CSV table of C-alpha atoms in Angstrom, one decimal:
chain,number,residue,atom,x,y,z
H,1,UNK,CA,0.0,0.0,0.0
H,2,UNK,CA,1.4,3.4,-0.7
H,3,UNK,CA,3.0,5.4,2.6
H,4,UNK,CA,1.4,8.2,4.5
H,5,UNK,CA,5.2,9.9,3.7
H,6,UNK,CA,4.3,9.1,-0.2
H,7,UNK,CA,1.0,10.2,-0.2
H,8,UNK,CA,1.2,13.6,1.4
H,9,UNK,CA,4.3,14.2,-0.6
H,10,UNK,CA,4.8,12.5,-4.0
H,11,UNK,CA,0.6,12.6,-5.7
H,12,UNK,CA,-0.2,15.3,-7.5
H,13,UNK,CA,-3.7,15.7,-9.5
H,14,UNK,CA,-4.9,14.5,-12.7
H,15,UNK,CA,-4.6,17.6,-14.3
H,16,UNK,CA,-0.8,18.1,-13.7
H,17,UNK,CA,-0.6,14.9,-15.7
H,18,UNK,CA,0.6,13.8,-18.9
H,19,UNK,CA,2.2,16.6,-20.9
H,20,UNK,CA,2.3,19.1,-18.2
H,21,UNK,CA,3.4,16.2,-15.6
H,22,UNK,CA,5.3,18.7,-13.0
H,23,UNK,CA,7.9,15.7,-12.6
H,24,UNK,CA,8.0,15.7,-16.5
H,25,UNK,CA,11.2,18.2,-16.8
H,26,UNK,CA,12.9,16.3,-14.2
H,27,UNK,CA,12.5,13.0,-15.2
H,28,UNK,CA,13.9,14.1,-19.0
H,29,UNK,CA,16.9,15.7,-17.3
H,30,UNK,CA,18.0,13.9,-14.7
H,31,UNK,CA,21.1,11.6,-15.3
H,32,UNK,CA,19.6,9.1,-12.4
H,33,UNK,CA,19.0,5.4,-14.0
H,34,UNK,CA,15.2,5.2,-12.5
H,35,UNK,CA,13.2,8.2,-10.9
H,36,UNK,CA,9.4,7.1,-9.4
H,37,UNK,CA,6.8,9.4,-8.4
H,38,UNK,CA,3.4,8.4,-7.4
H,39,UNK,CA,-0.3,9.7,-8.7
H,40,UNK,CA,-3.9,9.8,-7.6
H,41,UNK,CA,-6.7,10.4,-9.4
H,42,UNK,CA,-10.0,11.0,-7.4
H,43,UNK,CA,-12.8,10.0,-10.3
H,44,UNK,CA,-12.4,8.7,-13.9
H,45,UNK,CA,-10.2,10.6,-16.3
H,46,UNK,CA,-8.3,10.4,-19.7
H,47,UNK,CA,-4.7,11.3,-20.3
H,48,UNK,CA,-4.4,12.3,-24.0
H,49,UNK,CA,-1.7,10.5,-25.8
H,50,UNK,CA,2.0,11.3,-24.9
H,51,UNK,CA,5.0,9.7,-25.0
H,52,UNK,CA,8.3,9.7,-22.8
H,53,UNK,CA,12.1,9.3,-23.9
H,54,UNK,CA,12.4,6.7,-21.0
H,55,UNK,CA,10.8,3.3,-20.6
H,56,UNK,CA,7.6,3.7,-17.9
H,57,UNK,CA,6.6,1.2,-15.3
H,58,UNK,CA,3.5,1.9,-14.6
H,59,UNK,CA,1.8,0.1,-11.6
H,60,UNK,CA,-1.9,1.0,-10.2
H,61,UNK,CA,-2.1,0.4,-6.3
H,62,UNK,CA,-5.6,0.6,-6.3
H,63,UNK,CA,-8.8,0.7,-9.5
H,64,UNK,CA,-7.9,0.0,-13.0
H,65,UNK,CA,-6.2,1.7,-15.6
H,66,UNK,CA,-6.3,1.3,-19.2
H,67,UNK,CA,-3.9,2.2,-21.5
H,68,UNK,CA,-4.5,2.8,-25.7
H,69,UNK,CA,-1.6,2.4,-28.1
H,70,UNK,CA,-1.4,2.3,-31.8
H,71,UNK,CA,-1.2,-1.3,-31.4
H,72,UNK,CA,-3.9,-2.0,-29.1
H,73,UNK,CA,-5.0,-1.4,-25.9
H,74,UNK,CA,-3.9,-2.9,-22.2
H,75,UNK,CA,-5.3,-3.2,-19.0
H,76,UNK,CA,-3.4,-2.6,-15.6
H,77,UNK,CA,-5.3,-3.8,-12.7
H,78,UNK,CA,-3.8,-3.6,-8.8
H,79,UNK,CA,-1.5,-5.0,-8.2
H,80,UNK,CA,0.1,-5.3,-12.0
H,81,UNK,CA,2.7,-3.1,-13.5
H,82,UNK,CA,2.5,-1.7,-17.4
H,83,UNK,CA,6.1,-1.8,-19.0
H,84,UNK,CA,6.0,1.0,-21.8
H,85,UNK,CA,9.3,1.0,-23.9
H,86,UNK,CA,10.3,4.8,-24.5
H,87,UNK,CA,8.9,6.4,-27.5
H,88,UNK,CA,6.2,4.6,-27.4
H,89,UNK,CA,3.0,6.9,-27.8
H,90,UNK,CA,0.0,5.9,-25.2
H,91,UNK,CA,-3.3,7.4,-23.9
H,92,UNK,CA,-4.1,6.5,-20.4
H,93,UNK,CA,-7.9,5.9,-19.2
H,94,UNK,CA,-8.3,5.5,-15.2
H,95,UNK,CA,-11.3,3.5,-13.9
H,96,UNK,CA,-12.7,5.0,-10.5
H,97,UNK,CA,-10.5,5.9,-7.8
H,98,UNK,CA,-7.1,4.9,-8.8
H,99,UNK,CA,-3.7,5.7,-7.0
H,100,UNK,CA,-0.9,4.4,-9.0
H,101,UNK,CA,2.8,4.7,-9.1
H,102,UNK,CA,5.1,5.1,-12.4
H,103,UNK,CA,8.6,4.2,-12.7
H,104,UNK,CA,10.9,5.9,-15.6
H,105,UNK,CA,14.0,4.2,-16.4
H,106,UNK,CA,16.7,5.3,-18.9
H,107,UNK,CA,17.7,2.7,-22.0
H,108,UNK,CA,20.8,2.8,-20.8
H,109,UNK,CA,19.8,1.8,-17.2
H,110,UNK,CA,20.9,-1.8,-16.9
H,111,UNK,CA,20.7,-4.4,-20.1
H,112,UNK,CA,18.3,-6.9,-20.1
H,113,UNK,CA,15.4,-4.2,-20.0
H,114,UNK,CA,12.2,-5.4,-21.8
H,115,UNK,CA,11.4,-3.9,-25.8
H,116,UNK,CA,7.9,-4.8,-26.1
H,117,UNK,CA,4.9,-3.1,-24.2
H,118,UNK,CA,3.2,-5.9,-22.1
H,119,UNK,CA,1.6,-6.4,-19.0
H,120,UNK,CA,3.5,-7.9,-16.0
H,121,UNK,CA,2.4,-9.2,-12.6
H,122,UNK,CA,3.8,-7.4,-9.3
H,123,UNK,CA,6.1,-9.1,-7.1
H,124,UNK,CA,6.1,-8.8,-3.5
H,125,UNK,CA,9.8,-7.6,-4.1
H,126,UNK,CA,9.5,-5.0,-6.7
H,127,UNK,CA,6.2,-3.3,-5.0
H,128,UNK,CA,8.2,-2.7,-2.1
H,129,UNK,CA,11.2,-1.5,-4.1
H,130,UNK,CA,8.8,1.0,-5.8
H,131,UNK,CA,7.2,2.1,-2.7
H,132,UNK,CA,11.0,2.9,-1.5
H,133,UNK,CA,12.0,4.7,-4.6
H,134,UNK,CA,9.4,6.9,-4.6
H,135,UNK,CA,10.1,8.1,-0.9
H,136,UNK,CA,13.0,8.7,-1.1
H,137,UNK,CA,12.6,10.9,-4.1
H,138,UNK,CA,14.9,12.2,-7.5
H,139,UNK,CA,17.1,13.7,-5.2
H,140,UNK,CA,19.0,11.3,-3.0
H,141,UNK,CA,22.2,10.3,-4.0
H,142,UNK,CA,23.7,8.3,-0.8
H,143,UNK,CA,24.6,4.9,-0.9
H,144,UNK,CA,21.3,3.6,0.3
H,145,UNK,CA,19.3,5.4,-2.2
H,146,UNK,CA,21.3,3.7,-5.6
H,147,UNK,CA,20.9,0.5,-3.7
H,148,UNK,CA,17.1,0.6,-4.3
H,149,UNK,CA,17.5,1.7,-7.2
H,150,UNK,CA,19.7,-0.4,-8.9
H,151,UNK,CA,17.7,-3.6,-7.0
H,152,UNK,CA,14.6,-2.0,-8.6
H,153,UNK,CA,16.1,-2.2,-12.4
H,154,UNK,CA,17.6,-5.9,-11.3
H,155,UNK,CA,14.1,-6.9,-10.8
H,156,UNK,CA,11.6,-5.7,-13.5
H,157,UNK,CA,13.3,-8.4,-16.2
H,158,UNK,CA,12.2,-10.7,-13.6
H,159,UNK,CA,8.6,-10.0,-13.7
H,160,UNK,CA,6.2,-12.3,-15.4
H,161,UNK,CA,4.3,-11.5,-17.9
H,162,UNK,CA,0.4,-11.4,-18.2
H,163,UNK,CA,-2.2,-11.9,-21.7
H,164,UNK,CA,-3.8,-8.8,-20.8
H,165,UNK,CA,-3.4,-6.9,-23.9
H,166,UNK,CA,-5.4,-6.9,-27.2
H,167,UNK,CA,-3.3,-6.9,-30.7
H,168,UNK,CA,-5.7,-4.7,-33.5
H,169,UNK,CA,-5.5,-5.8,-36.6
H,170,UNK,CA,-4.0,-3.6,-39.5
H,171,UNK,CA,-7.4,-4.1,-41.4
H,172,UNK,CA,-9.8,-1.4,-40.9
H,173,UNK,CA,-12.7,-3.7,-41.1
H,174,UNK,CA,-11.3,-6.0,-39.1
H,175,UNK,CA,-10.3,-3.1,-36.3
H,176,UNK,CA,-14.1,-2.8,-36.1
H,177,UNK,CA,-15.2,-5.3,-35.1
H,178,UNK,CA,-12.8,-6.0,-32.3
H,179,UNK,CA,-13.5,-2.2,-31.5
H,180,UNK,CA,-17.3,-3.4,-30.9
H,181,UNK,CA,-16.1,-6.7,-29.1
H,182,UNK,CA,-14.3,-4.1,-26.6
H,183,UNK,CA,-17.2,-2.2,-26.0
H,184,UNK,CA,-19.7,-5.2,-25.4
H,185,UNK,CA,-18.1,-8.5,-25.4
H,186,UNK,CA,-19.6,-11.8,-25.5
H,187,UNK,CA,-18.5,-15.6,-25.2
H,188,UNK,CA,-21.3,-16.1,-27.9
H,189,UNK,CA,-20.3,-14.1,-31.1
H,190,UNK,CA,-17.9,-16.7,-32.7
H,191,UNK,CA,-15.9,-17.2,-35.7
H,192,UNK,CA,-18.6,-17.9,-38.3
H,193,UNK,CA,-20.3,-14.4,-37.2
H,194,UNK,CA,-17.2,-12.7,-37.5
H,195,UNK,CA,-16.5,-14.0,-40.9
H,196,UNK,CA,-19.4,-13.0,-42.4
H,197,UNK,CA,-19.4,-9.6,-41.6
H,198,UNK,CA,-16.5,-9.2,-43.1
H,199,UNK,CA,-17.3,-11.1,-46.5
H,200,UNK,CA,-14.2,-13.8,-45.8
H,201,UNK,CA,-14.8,-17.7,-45.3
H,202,UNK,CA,-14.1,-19.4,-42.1
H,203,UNK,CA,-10.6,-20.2,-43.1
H,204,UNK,CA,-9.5,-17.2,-44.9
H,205,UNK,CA,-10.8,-15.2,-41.5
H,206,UNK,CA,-8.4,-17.4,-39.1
H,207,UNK,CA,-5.8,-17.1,-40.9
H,208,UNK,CA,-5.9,-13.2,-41.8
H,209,UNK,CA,-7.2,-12.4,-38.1
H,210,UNK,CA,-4.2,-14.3,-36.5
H,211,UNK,CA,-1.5,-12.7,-39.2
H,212,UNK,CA,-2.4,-9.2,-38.0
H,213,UNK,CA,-2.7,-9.7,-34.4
H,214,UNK,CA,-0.7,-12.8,-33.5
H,215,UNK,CA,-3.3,-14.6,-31.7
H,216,UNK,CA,-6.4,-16.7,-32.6
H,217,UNK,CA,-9.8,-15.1,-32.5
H,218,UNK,CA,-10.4,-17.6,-29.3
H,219,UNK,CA,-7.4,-16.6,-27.6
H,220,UNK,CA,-8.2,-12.7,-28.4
H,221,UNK,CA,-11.6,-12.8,-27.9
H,222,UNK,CA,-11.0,-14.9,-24.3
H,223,UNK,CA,-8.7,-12.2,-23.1
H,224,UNK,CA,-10.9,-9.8,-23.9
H,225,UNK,CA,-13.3,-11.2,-22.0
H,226,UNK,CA,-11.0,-11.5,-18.7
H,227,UNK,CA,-10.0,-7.5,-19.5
H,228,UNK,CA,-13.7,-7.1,-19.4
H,229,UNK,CA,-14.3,-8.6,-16.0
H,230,UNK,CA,-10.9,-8.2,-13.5
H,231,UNK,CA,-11.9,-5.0,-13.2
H,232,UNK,CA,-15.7,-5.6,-12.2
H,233,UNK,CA,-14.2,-8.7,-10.4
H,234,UNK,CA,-11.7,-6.6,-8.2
H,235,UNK,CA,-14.4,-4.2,-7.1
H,236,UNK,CA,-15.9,-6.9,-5.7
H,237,UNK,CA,-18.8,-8.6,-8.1
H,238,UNK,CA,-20.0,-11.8,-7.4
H,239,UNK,CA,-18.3,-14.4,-10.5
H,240,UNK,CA,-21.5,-15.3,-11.0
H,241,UNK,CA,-22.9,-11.7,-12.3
H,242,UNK,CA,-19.8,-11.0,-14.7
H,243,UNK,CA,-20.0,-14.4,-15.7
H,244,UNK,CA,-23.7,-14.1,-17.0
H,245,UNK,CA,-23.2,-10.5,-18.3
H,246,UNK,CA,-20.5,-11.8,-20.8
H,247,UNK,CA,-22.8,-14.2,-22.2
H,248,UNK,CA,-20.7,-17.3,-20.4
H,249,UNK,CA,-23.7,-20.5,-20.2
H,250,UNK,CA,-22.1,-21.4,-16.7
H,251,UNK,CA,-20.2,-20.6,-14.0
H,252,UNK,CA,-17.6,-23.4,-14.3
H,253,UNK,CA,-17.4,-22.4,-18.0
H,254,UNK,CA,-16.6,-18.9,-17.3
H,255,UNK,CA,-13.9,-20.4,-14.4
H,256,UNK,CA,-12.0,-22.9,-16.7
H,257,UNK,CA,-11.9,-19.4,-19.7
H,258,UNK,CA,-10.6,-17.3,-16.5
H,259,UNK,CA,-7.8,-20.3,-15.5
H,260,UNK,CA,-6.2,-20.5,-19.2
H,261,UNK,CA,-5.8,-17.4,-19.3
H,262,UNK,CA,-4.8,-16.1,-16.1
H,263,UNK,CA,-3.5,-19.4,-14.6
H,264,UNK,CA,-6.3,-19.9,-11.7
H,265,UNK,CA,-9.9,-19.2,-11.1
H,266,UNK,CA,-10.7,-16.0,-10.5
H,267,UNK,CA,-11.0,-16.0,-6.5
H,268,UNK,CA,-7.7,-17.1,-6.4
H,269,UNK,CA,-6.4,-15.3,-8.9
H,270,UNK,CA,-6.6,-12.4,-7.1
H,271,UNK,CA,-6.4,-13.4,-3.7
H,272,UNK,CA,-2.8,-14.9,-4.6
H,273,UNK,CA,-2.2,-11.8,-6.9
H,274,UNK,CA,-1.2,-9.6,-3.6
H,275,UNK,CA,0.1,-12.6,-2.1
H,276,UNK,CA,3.5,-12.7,-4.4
């Protein structure tokens, strides 16, 4: 959880974010390897697209965040971490009541550093290695201070990646229709209905759909579905509701979805998720 020291010192409001990110200045100057700030935002909010010459970690403590690229769009929920290579141009939507913290690490920070934007689970380790670089702030420079730091860097190759982004494809038709899937998915719109809105057979669909985006329309579709309920799920809804409202026949069918792609049921899922 983030420290009363952190939270009276290091959040500042939505507004200050994104391009006029009062830490923004610093964070392009500075010569230190990693810098980490925290952020709160009281209600939801959108963060126009923006970009940073460092590589970002960022990790929402508490609500959801969700973040739009030009190759797709990922979900953050507590107690995960975003890694977004510099340069990369992102819009950031938060869910609710979200405090969050964001490391910024330099390319030349340590090798090893990830290159592609994914989604990572939080270990116990690095949350409290974030917690401890953002108190003790950009400008400390003893020997306890590059300690944390350089333990911090050490440790984000080591965290494990999570499915919980969504590939677009390059066609614009196809773009579409995951666009609507996004807005309203449901475990009962399959291939065949795909296909034929878009004038391609069953065969010629799979295999253009997986070209462009890497993944099957099951696997895609699936992990849409599980971006569509960890946050309802970590608010607190009963399984059973989020299971219905994505169109899921059963509970046990929605659980066995959940587990292949997450790796366990959804109760302990997230009960274990705060436990690493």
């Amino acid at each position: 959880m983030l420290s009363q020291s952190a939270a009276g010192k290091d959040l500042h409001s939505p507004s200050d974010w994104g391009q006029s990110n009062p830490h923004r200045a610093l964070v392009e100057a500075s010569d230190i390897p990693v810098l980490a700030f925290a952020h709160r935002f009281t209600h939801d909010e959108h963060v126009a697209e923006h970009h940073h010459s460092r590589s970002q970690l960022l990790h929402p403590i508490t609500g959801v965040v969700i973040v739009t690229t030009p190759a797709g769009r990922w979900m953050v929920p507590p107690d995960h971490a975003l890694w977004i290579p510099a340069g990369m141009r992102h819009a950031v939507e938060v869910i609710g009541r979200v405090a969050m913290q964001s490391a910024y690490i330099r390319l030349d920070a340590i090798d090893g550093l990830p290159a592609h934007l994914h989604v990572t689970g939080m270990t116990r380790l690095m949350r409290s290695l974030l917690d401890e670089t953002v108190q003790i702030g950009p400008q400390a420079m003893d020997a306890r201070a590059q300690l944390i730091r350089s333990a911090l860097l050490h440790e984000i190759p080591m965290l494990p990646e999570r499915p919980l982004g969504l590939p677009l494809p390059r066609s614009t038709r196809l773009t579409d229709l995951c666009r609507e899937f996004i807005a309203l998915p449901s475990a009962r719109i399959g291939i065949d209905d795909w296909a034929d809105r878009v004038g391609m057979s069953r065969r010629t669909f799979t295999r253009v759909f997986r070209q462009q985006t890497g993944l099957s329309l099951s696997a895609w579709r699936q992990q849409a579905c599980v971006m569509a309920a960890l946050p309802r799920l970590s608010a607190g809804e009963p399984v059973t509701t989020v299971a219905m409202d994505l169109g899921y026949d059963s509970i046990p069918a929605f659980t066995t979805m959940f587990s292949r792609v997450m790796g366990a049921p959804p109760k302990a899922y997230l009960r274990n998720q705060r436990a690493e």
